[in-house]
Coordinates of C-alpha atoms in Angstrom, one line a residue:
Chain A
M1 CA 104.8 70.3 83.2
E2 CA 103.4 71.0 86.7
Y3 CA 103.9 74.6 87.8
T4 CA 105.1 75.2 91.4
T5 CA 105.3 78.5 93.1
T6 CA 108.7 80.1 93.0
I7 CA 110.2 80.4 96.5
L8 CA 111.5 83.9 96.8
T9 CA 114.4 83.8 99.2
G10 CA 117.9 85.2 99.6
F11 CA 119.2 87.4 96.9
V12 CA 116.1 87.1 94.7
A13 CA 114.1 88.6 97.6
L14 CA 116.7 91.3 98.1
Y15 CA 116.6 92.3 94.4
I16 CA 112.9 92.6 94.6
F17 CA 113.1 94.8 97.7
M18 CA 115.8 97.0 96.2
L19 CA 114.0 97.5 92.9
A20 CA 110.7 98.1 94.5
A21 CA 112.3 100.7 96.8
F22 CA 113.8 102.5 93.9
T23 CA 110.4 102.4 92.1
G24 CA 108.6 104.0 95.0
F25 CA 111.3 106.7 95.3
E26 CA 111.2 107.6 91.7
I27 CA 107.4 107.8 91.5
I28 CA 107.1 110.1 94.4
G29 CA 110.2 112.2 93.6
R30 CA 108.6 114.1 90.8
V31 CA 105.2 114.8 92.3
P32 CA 104.0 118.3 92.7
A33 CA 103.2 119.3 96.3
I34 CA 99.5 119.7 95.3
L35 CA 99.2 116.0 95.1
H36 CA 101.0 115.0 98.3
T37 CA 97.9 114.4 100.4
P38 CA 96.1 112.3 97.8
L39 CA 99.3 110.4 97.2
M40 CA 99.9 109.7 100.8
S41 CA 96.4 108.4 100.9
G42 CA 96.9 106.4 97.7
S43 CA 100.0 104.7 99.0
N44 CA 98.1 104.1 102.2
F45 CA 95.6 102.2 100.0
I46 CA 98.3 100.2 98.3
H47 CA 99.7 98.7 101.4
G48 CA 96.1 97.5 102.0
I49 CA 97.3 94.5 100.0
V50 CA 98.2 93.2 103.4
V51 CA 94.6 91.9 103.5
V52 CA 95.8 89.2 101.1
G53 CA 98.5 88.0 103.5
A54 CA 96.0 88.1 106.3
L55 CA 93.6 86.0 104.3
W56 CA 96.2 83.4 103.7
A57 CA 97.1 83.4 107.4
L58 CA 93.4 83.0 108.4
L59 CA 92.7 80.3 105.9
N60 CA 95.6 78.3 107.2
A61 CA 94.8 78.9 110.9
S62 CA 94.7 75.7 112.9
S63 CA 93.8 76.8 116.4
L64 CA 91.3 79.2 118.1
P65 CA 93.9 81.9 118.9
Q66 CA 95.1 81.8 115.3
Q67 CA 91.6 82.1 114.0
I68 CA 90.9 85.1 116.3
I69 CA 94.0 86.9 115.4
G70 CA 93.5 86.0 111.7
F71 CA 89.9 87.4 111.8
V72 CA 91.1 90.6 113.3
G73 CA 93.9 90.8 110.7
V74 CA 91.6 90.4 107.8
L75 CA 89.1 92.8 109.3
L76 CA 91.8 95.5 109.7
G77 CA 93.4 94.8 106.3
A78 CA 90.0 95.0 104.5
G79 CA 89.4 98.3 106.3
N80 CA 92.8 99.6 105.2
A81 CA 92.2 98.7 101.6
A82 CA 88.5 99.9 101.3
G83 CA 88.9 103.0 103.4
G84 CA 92.1 104.0 101.6
Y85 CA 90.4 103.6 98.2
V86 CA 87.3 105.6 99.0
V87 CA 89.1 108.6 100.5
T88 CA 91.7 108.7 97.8
E89 CA 89.1 108.5 95.0
R90 CA 87.0 111.2 96.7
M91 CA 90.0 113.5 96.9
L92 CA 91.2 112.9 93.3
Q93 CA 87.9 113.4 91.6
M94 CA 87.9 117.0 92.8
F95 CA 90.9 118.1 90.9
K96 CA 89.8 120.1 87.8
P97 CA 91.5 122.7 85.7
S98 CA 89.8 126.1 84.9
S99 CA 88.6 125.3 81.5
K100 CA 87.2 122.0 80.3
T101 CA 90.0 121.5 77.8
T102 CA 92.9 119.5 79.2
K103 CA 96.3 120.9 78.7
E104 CA 99.8 119.6 79.2
Chain B
M1 CA 94.0 74.5 85.7
N2 CA 97.0 74.9 88.0
T3 CA 96.1 76.9 91.1
A4 CA 99.6 78.0 92.0
L5 CA 100.1 79.4 88.5
L6 CA 96.8 81.2 88.6
I7 CA 97.5 82.8 92.0
D8 CA 101.0 83.8 91.0
S9 CA 99.9 85.4 87.7
S10 CA 97.1 87.3 89.5
Y11 CA 99.7 88.7 92.0
F12 CA 102.0 89.6 89.1
I13 CA 99.2 91.6 87.4
A14 CA 98.1 93.2 90.7
A15 CA 101.7 94.3 91.4
F16 CA 101.9 95.8 87.9
L17 CA 98.6 97.6 88.4
F18 CA 99.7 99.1 91.7
I19 CA 102.8 100.6 90.3
Y20 CA 101.1 101.8 87.2
G21 CA 98.3 103.3 89.2
L22 CA 100.7 105.0 91.6
K23 CA 102.5 106.4 88.6
R24 CA 99.3 107.8 87.1
M25 CA 98.4 109.3 90.5
S26 CA 101.5 111.4 90.4
S27 CA 100.0 113.9 87.9
P28 CA 96.8 115.9 88.4
L29 CA 95.6 115.1 84.9
T30 CA 95.7 111.3 85.3
A31 CA 95.4 111.0 89.1
R32 CA 91.7 110.0 89.1
S33 CA 92.3 107.0 86.8
G34 CA 95.3 106.0 88.8
I35 CA 93.4 105.1 91.9
V36 CA 90.9 103.2 89.8
V37 CA 93.6 101.2 88.1
A38 CA 95.2 100.3 91.5
G39 CA 91.7 99.5 92.8
W40 CA 91.2 96.8 90.2
G41 CA 94.6 95.4 91.2
M42 CA 93.4 95.0 94.7
V43 CA 90.1 93.3 93.7
L44 CA 92.0 90.8 91.6
A45 CA 94.5 90.0 94.3
V46 CA 91.8 89.5 96.9
L47 CA 89.7 87.3 94.6
A48 CA 92.8 85.2 93.7
S49 CA 93.5 84.7 97.4
F50 CA 90.4 82.6 97.8
L51 CA 92.1 80.0 95.6
Y52 CA 94.2 79.3 98.7
T53 CA 91.2 77.4 100.0
L54 CA 92.1 74.6 97.5
D55 CA 95.5 74.1 99.0
V56 CA 95.8 74.7 102.8
N57 CA 98.0 73.1 105.4
E58 CA 97.2 69.6 106.7
A59 CA 96.7 71.1 110.2
A60 CA 94.2 73.7 108.9
K61 CA 92.0 71.3 106.8
P62 CA 89.5 70.4 109.6
H63 CA 89.0 74.1 110.2
L64 CA 88.7 75.2 106.6
N65 CA 84.9 75.7 106.5
T66 CA 85.0 77.8 109.7
N67 CA 88.0 79.7 108.4
I68 CA 86.2 80.6 105.1
V69 CA 83.2 81.8 107.0
L70 CA 85.4 83.9 109.3
A71 CA 87.3 85.3 106.3
L72 CA 84.1 86.3 104.4
L73 CA 82.7 87.8 107.6
A74 CA 85.9 89.8 108.4
L75 CA 86.1 91.0 104.7
A76 CA 82.5 92.1 104.7
L77 CA 82.7 93.9 108.0
G78 CA 86.0 95.6 107.4
L79 CA 85.0 96.6 103.9
G80 CA 81.5 97.8 104.8
W81 CA 82.6 99.9 107.8
A82 CA 85.6 101.5 105.9
W83 CA 83.5 102.2 102.8
R84 CA 80.8 103.9 104.8
S85 CA 83.1 105.9 107.0
G86 CA 85.3 106.9 104.0
K87 CA 82.2 108.2 102.1
K88 CA 81.0 110.1 105.0
V89 CA 84.1 111.8 106.3
A90 CA 84.4 115.6 105.7
M91 CA 87.4 116.7 103.6
T92 CA 88.7 118.7 106.6
E93 CA 88.9 115.4 108.6
M94 CA 90.8 113.5 105.9
P95 CA 94.2 113.4 107.6
Q96 CA 92.9 111.6 110.7
M97 CA 91.0 109.2 108.5
V98 CA 94.1 108.4 106.6
A99 CA 95.9 107.8 109.9
L100 CA 93.1 105.5 111.0
Y101 CA 93.2 103.4 107.9
N102 CA 97.0 103.3 108.0
G103 CA 96.9 102.0 111.5
M104 CA 94.6 99.2 110.5
G105 CA 97.1 98.1 107.8
G106 CA 99.8 98.1 110.4
G107 CA 97.6 96.0 112.7
A108 CA 97.0 93.5 109.9
A109 CA 100.7 93.1 109.3
A110 CA 101.2 92.6 113.0
A111 CA 98.4 90.0 113.0
I112 CA 100.1 88.1 110.3
A113 CA 103.4 88.1 112.3
A114 CA 101.5 87.0 115.4
I115 CA 99.9 84.0 113.7
E116 CA 103.2 82.9 112.0
L117 CA 105.0 83.2 115.4
I118 CA 102.5 81.5 117.7
G119 CA 101.8 78.8 115.2
Y120 CA 105.6 78.2 114.9
K121 CA 105.2 78.3 111.1
T122 CA 108.3 80.4 110.4
H123 CA 111.6 78.7 109.9
G124 CA 115.0 80.1 109.1
T125 CA 116.8 83.0 110.6
V126 CA 115.9 85.5 107.8
S127 CA 112.2 84.7 107.8
L128 CA 112.0 84.7 111.6
S129 CA 113.9 88.1 111.8
L130 CA 111.6 89.7 109.2
A131 CA 108.5 88.3 110.9
V132 CA 109.6 89.7 114.2
L133 CA 110.7 93.0 112.8
G134 CA 107.6 93.4 110.7
G135 CA 105.4 92.5 113.7
L136 CA 107.2 95.2 115.8
I137 CA 106.9 97.9 113.1
G138 CA 103.3 97.0 112.3
A139 CA 102.2 97.0 116.0
M140 CA 104.0 100.3 116.5
A141 CA 102.3 101.8 113.4
L142 CA 98.9 100.6 114.7
S143 CA 99.0 102.2 118.1
G144 CA 100.9 105.2 116.9
S145 CA 98.4 105.9 114.1
L146 CA 95.6 105.5 116.6
I147 CA 97.1 108.2 118.8
A148 CA 97.7 110.4 115.8
W149 CA 94.0 109.9 114.8
A150 CA 92.8 110.6 118.3
K151 CA 94.9 113.8 118.5
L152 CA 93.8 115.2 115.2
D153 CA 90.2 114.3 115.9
G154 CA 90.4 116.2 119.2
R155 CA 89.8 113.1 121.3
I156 CA 93.1 113.5 123.1
N157 CA 94.1 117.0 123.9
G158 CA 97.5 118.1 125.1
T159 CA 100.7 116.2 125.0
L160 CA 102.4 113.9 127.4
R161 CA 105.8 115.2 128.2
F162 CA 108.2 114.5 131.1
S163 CA 111.9 115.0 131.3
A164 CA 112.8 111.3 131.3
L165 CA 110.5 110.4 128.5
Q166 CA 113.2 110.0 125.9
L167 CA 115.1 107.8 128.4
V168 CA 112.0 105.7 129.0
N169 CA 111.3 105.3 125.3
G170 CA 114.9 104.4 124.5
S171 CA 114.9 101.7 127.2
L172 CA 111.6 100.4 125.9
L173 CA 113.0 100.1 122.5
L174 CA 116.1 98.3 123.8
V175 CA 113.9 95.8 125.7
L176 CA 111.9 95.2 122.5
F177 CA 115.1 94.5 120.5
A178 CA 116.3 92.2 123.2
I179 CA 113.1 90.2 123.3
G180 CA 113.1 90.1 119.4
A181 CA 116.7 88.9 119.3
Y182 CA 116.0 86.2 121.9
I183 CA 113.0 84.9 119.9
I184 CA 115.2 84.8 116.8
W185 CA 118.1 83.2 118.7
Q186 CA 115.7 80.5 120.0
G187 CA 114.6 79.8 116.5
G188 CA 111.1 81.0 117.3
A189 CA 110.6 78.2 119.9
V190 CA 109.5 80.2 122.9
E191 CA 106.3 80.1 124.9
W192 CA 103.3 82.3 123.8
P193 CA 103.5 84.7 126.8
L194 CA 106.8 86.0 125.5
F195 CA 105.2 86.7 122.1
A196 CA 102.3 88.4 123.9
L197 CA 104.7 90.6 125.9
F198 CA 106.6 91.4 122.7
F199 CA 103.5 92.7 120.9
A200 CA 102.1 94.5 124.0
L201 CA 105.4 96.4 124.4
A202 CA 105.5 97.2 120.7
L203 CA 102.0 98.7 121.0
L204 CA 103.0 100.6 124.1
Y205 CA 106.1 101.9 122.3
G206 CA 103.9 103.3 119.5
V207 CA 101.8 105.2 122.1
M208 CA 104.8 106.5 124.0
M209 CA 106.5 107.7 120.8
T210 CA 103.4 109.6 119.5
M211 CA 102.1 111.1 122.7
P212 CA 104.8 113.8 123.1
I213 CA 104.3 115.1 119.5
G214 CA 102.1 118.1 119.0
G215 CA 99.2 118.3 116.6
A216 CA 101.0 120.6 114.1
D217 CA 103.6 117.9 113.5
M218 CA 101.1 115.1 113.2
P219 CA 101.1 115.0 109.3
V220 CA 104.8 114.2 109.3
V221 CA 104.2 111.5 111.8
I222 CA 101.3 110.0 109.9
S223 CA 103.4 109.9 106.8
L224 CA 106.1 108.2 108.7
Y225 CA 103.8 105.6 110.0
N226 CA 102.5 105.1 106.5
A227 CA 106.0 104.3 105.4
F228 CA 106.4 102.0 108.5
T229 CA 103.2 100.1 107.6
G230 CA 104.6 99.7 104.1
L231 CA 107.8 98.2 105.4
A232 CA 106.0 95.9 107.8
V233 CA 103.8 94.6 104.9
G234 CA 106.8 94.1 102.7
F235 CA 108.6 92.1 105.5
E236 CA 105.5 89.9 106.2
G237 CA 105.3 89.4 102.4
Y238 CA 108.7 87.8 102.6
V239 CA 107.6 85.6 105.4
L240 CA 104.6 84.4 103.5
N241 CA 106.5 84.1 100.2
N242 CA 104.1 86.6 98.7
P243 CA 105.7 88.8 96.0
A244 CA 102.6 91.1 95.8
L245 CA 103.0 92.0 99.4
M246 CA 106.8 92.4 99.1
I247 CA 106.6 94.7 96.1
A248 CA 103.6 96.8 97.2
G249 CA 104.9 97.1 100.8
M250 CA 108.4 98.1 99.7
V251 CA 107.2 100.6 97.1
V252 CA 105.0 102.3 99.8
G253 CA 107.9 102.0 102.4
S254 CA 110.2 104.0 100.2
A255 CA 107.6 106.4 98.7
G256 CA 106.3 107.1 102.2
S257 CA 109.8 107.7 103.5
L258 CA 110.5 110.2 100.7
L259 CA 107.1 111.9 101.3
T260 CA 108.0 112.2 105.0
L261 CA 111.3 113.8 104.2
L262 CA 109.6 116.3 101.8
M263 CA 107.0 117.2 104.4
A264 CA 109.6 117.7 107.1
K265 CA 111.7 119.8 104.7
A266 CA 108.7 122.0 103.9
M267 CA 108.5 122.8 107.7
N268 CA 112.3 123.3 107.8
R269 CA 112.7 120.6 110.4
S270 CA 114.4 117.2 110.3
V271 CA 112.3 114.1 111.0
A272 CA 114.4 113.5 114.1
N273 CA 113.6 117.0 115.3
V274 CA 109.8 116.3 114.8
L275 CA 110.0 113.0 116.7
F276 CA 112.3 113.9 119.6
S277 CA 112.1 117.6 120.3
N278 CA 109.5 119.3 122.5
F279 CA 108.3 121.8 119.9
G280 CA 106.2 124.7 121.1
A281 CA 106.8 123.9 124.7
A282 CA 108.9 127.0 125.4
S283 CA 107.2 129.7 123.3
E284 CA 105.4 131.5 126.1
D285 CA 108.2 134.0 127.0
D286 CA 109.1 135.8 123.7
D287 CA 105.8 137.6 123.0
A288 CA 106.9 140.9 124.6
D289 CA 109.1 142.2 121.8
I290 CA 106.4 142.8 119.2
A291 CA 105.6 146.5 118.7
G292 CA 102.4 148.1 117.4
S293 CA 98.8 147.1 117.8
Q294 CA 96.2 145.1 116.0
K295 CA 94.1 147.4 113.8
P296 CA 90.6 146.2 113.0
I297 CA 88.7 146.9 109.7
D298 CA 85.1 146.2 108.7
A299 CA 84.6 143.2 106.3
A300 CA 82.6 145.3 103.8
D301 CA 85.3 148.0 103.6
A302 CA 88.0 145.4 103.0
G303 CA 85.8 143.7 100.3
I304 CA 85.4 147.0 98.5
N305 CA 89.1 147.8 98.6
M306 CA 89.8 144.4 97.1
R307 CA 87.3 145.1 94.3
Y308 CA 89.4 148.1 93.3
A309 CA 92.7 146.4 93.5
S310 CA 94.4 145.1 90.4
K311 CA 96.1 142.1 92.1
V312 CA 94.9 140.1 95.1
I313 CA 96.7 137.1 96.5
I314 CA 94.8 134.8 98.9
A315 CA 96.7 132.9 101.6
P316 CA 94.3 130.3 103.0
G317 CA 94.8 128.2 106.1
Y318 CA 93.1 125.5 108.0
G319 CA 90.8 128.0 109.7
L320 CA 89.1 128.6 106.3
A321 CA 88.2 125.0 106.1
V322 CA 87.1 124.8 109.7
A323 CA 84.7 127.7 109.0
Q324 CA 83.5 125.8 105.9
A325 CA 84.1 129.1 104.0
Q326 CA 85.8 127.6 100.8
H327 CA 82.6 127.8 98.7
K328 CA 81.9 131.4 99.7
L329 CA 85.5 132.3 99.1
F330 CA 85.4 131.0 95.6
E331 CA 82.2 133.0 95.0
L332 CA 84.1 136.1 96.1
V333 CA 87.0 135.2 93.9
K334 CA 84.7 134.9 90.9
L335 CA 83.2 138.3 91.7
L336 CA 86.7 139.8 91.8
Q337 CA 87.7 138.2 88.6
D338 CA 84.6 139.5 86.9
A339 CA 85.6 142.9 88.0
G340 CA 88.9 142.5 86.3
V341 CA 91.0 141.8 89.4
E342 CA 93.8 139.3 89.1
V343 CA 93.3 136.7 91.8
K344 CA 95.8 134.0 92.9
F345 CA 96.0 131.5 95.7
A346 CA 99.2 131.0 97.6
I347 CA 99.5 127.7 99.3
H348 CA 102.1 127.1 102.0
P349 CA 103.5 123.5 101.9
V350 CA 101.9 122.7 105.2
A351 CA 98.7 124.7 104.9
G352 CA 95.8 122.6 106.2
R353 CA 96.8 119.6 108.2
M354 CA 99.0 117.9 105.6
P355 CA 101.0 119.0 102.6
G356 CA 98.5 119.3 99.7
H357 CA 95.5 119.2 102.1
M358 CA 94.6 122.8 101.3
N359 CA 94.7 122.0 97.6
V360 CA 92.2 119.3 98.2
L361 CA 89.9 121.6 100.2
L362 CA 90.0 124.3 97.6
A363 CA 89.4 121.7 94.8
E364 CA 86.3 120.6 96.7
A365 CA 84.9 124.1 96.5
G366 CA 85.5 124.1 92.7
V367 CA 88.6 126.4 92.6
P368 CA 90.5 125.5 89.5
Y369 CA 94.0 124.3 90.2
D370 CA 95.7 126.6 87.7
I371 CA 95.1 129.7 89.9
I372 CA 96.6 127.9 92.9
F373 CA 100.3 128.3 93.3
D374 CA 102.9 126.7 95.6
M375 CA 104.8 128.9 97.9
E376 CA 108.0 128.9 96.1
D377 CA 106.3 129.9 92.8
I378 CA 104.4 132.9 94.2
N379 CA 106.5 134.2 97.1
D380 CA 108.2 136.8 94.9
E381 CA 104.8 138.1 93.7
F382 CA 103.6 139.4 97.0
K383 CA 105.5 142.7 96.7
E384 CA 103.5 143.4 93.4
A385 CA 100.2 142.6 95.0
D386 CA 97.8 145.4 96.1
V387 CA 96.1 143.2 98.7
A388 CA 97.1 140.0 100.4
I389 CA 94.3 138.4 102.3
V390 CA 95.1 135.8 104.9
I391 CA 92.1 133.6 105.9
G392 CA 92.5 131.2 108.8
A393 CA 96.2 130.9 108.5
N394 CA 98.7 132.0 111.2
D395 CA 102.1 130.3 111.6
T396 CA 102.5 129.9 107.8
V397 CA 102.4 133.7 107.3
N398 CA 104.4 134.8 110.4
P399 CA 107.3 137.0 109.3
A400 CA 109.1 136.2 112.6
A401 CA 110.1 133.0 111.0
R402 CA 112.4 135.0 108.7
T403 CA 113.6 137.6 111.2
N404 CA 113.3 136.6 114.8
K405 CA 116.0 134.1 115.7
S406 CA 114.5 133.4 119.2
S407 CA 111.2 132.3 117.7
P408 CA 110.5 128.6 117.8
I409 CA 109.4 128.7 114.1
Y410 CA 112.6 130.6 113.0
G411 CA 113.8 129.3 109.7
M412 CA 110.5 127.8 108.6
P413 CA 109.7 129.1 105.1
V414 CA 106.7 131.4 105.2
L415 CA 104.5 133.2 102.7
N416 CA 105.7 136.7 102.3
V417 CA 102.2 138.2 102.7
D418 CA 103.7 141.1 104.8
M419 CA 105.3 142.4 101.6
A420 CA 102.0 143.2 99.9
K421 CA 100.9 146.9 100.0
Q422 CA 97.9 146.0 102.2
V423 CA 97.3 142.9 104.2
Y424 CA 93.9 141.8 105.5
V425 CA 93.8 139.0 108.1
V426 CA 90.5 137.2 108.5
K427 CA 90.5 135.7 112.0
R428 CA 88.0 134.6 114.6
G429 CA 89.7 136.3 117.5
Q430 CA 93.0 137.4 118.9
G431 CA 94.3 133.8 119.7
K432 CA 97.6 132.3 118.7
G433 CA 98.3 129.8 115.9
Y434 CA 98.6 126.0 116.2
S435 CA 102.2 126.3 117.3
G436 CA 101.3 128.7 120.1
V437 CA 103.6 131.4 118.7
E438 CA 102.5 135.1 118.6
N439 CA 102.3 136.5 115.1
A440 CA 104.2 139.7 114.3
L441 CA 102.2 140.1 111.1
F442 CA 99.1 141.1 113.0
Y443 CA 100.8 144.1 114.4
A444 CA 102.5 145.3 111.2
D445 CA 101.6 148.8 109.9
N446 CA 100.2 147.6 106.6
T447 CA 98.0 144.9 108.3
Q448 CA 94.4 145.3 109.2
M449 CA 92.4 142.6 111.0
V450 CA 88.9 141.5 109.9
Y451 CA 87.6 139.8 113.0
G452 CA 84.8 137.2 112.6
D453 CA 83.8 133.8 111.3
A454 CA 85.5 133.3 107.9
Q455 CA 82.2 132.3 106.3
K456 CA 80.3 135.4 107.6
V457 CA 83.2 137.6 106.6
M458 CA 83.1 136.2 103.0
V459 CA 79.3 136.8 102.8
A460 CA 79.7 140.4 104.0
M461 CA 82.5 141.0 101.4
I462 CA 80.4 139.5 98.6
Q463 CA 77.4 141.6 99.5
A464 CA 79.5 144.8 99.7
I465 CA 80.9 144.2 96.2
K466 CA 77.5 143.2 94.8
S467 CA 75.9 146.4 96.1
L468 CA 78.5 148.4 94.3
A469 CA 77.9 146.7 91.0
G470 CA 74.1 146.9 91.4
G471 CA 74.1 150.7 91.2
H472 CA 73.1 152.9 94.1

């Protein structure tokens, strides 16, 4: 059977938004303050997924203005994703306990 | 192989990896692997997106080759620039870098909205509303984050404030809503100049909203824009029928909102208060009621006194990082520990430029995280400490926040360093803190000031202690 993309509209979309919102809330709610900065940076990286949407928009562009805006969109989105990743990774790799042994 | 199925399953896996990665990032033990996991999700999602080339709109088919070249070029440029700048940036400048990358994400979301709108590709009231709203929020986050970046980076000094500012901003927002509503009411069928006006005003609004906010409040603002960008991405995800964008965007939107609230709470202010009050504007007049004088002490003497203390608590601030003294400080800490002194770090929630920023800066110097304590865990211990040493911090240790109701920072939780038997304050000169408020601590009877560059002071203390140990 031929697979076709599910169209996410109406209440299905609303359910996705609601559950995603709760997920984000729960994940951050229990985080120690020591990780707030890396986490802000980490979540900043995750919305870099916008580059994927920008790619779709650029690939489907059919006029010069659309191509220009799409180019800028992909450029910015890629910067968001790559920059967010690098700075988060650099921050997180510095967290070490006193002794080498990990503890709970 | 069915392309749509392949794309959809890639996005599903990517969404899972994002949430799992974020979850791992929420504990210091697994945080490092968390970002790597999320990173693979991103790589997968981007690669899968190139499958779109197999199935583009009729109208876009003649342009496909150009579009692919443009896409690869934009990806390479954006990735290359951000990778280089991210590797290069100093840890002290991390907050403004996060602001910059965040603004770029907002701009990308706004770009998606713009293409959808000027191409008349969006149909249906819900899609159209979310496209317009996402575009508005994204454009606002772009210009607002750029201003936040410029302010923290010292490219814009001072703040723009005039009495009618809130009125102007309010009217601007109303106009934006009116244009947005009109676009939706017309089913998106309006001429492009109106779209251009809409986005231009949204950008202007971001600037106007951020300009009046002082540097000390910027972290809260950056966190807020981070949440905004998340929302914008989520909304554009709906417009593009892309679940990965919807989920990632909304997770960040809610996580970022909560983070913003936590930060504002740490400063004892509401988010509305940060955004709409003129903090620090009226602090000039209540300096007079502080009694006493500032008493200087030599760095070497202070170092030797710490060597013979049994418990020392260090309260570091952004000034420590500006002087690049973290490494020397850790050297001093190790010397003290070797001499049997109990040393702890006390971190104010907004020490540094963002909550947790100081932890990052100390971690960079190699300070293990189990001698670093959050304010609420250590504040009761100051009265048992022989020495509390404040390095490059000011507002976060000002006891006036507890006692002086007329102080602009009254009510903000502060480190109780003044309760230690002896307080040393390492400071460049006699200036005020970031908020512009005079600090009563510096005039207290048990406080002595060690004037000088934090790094040079640390070196002097280390030498003094070493010369003791090395015999006479």
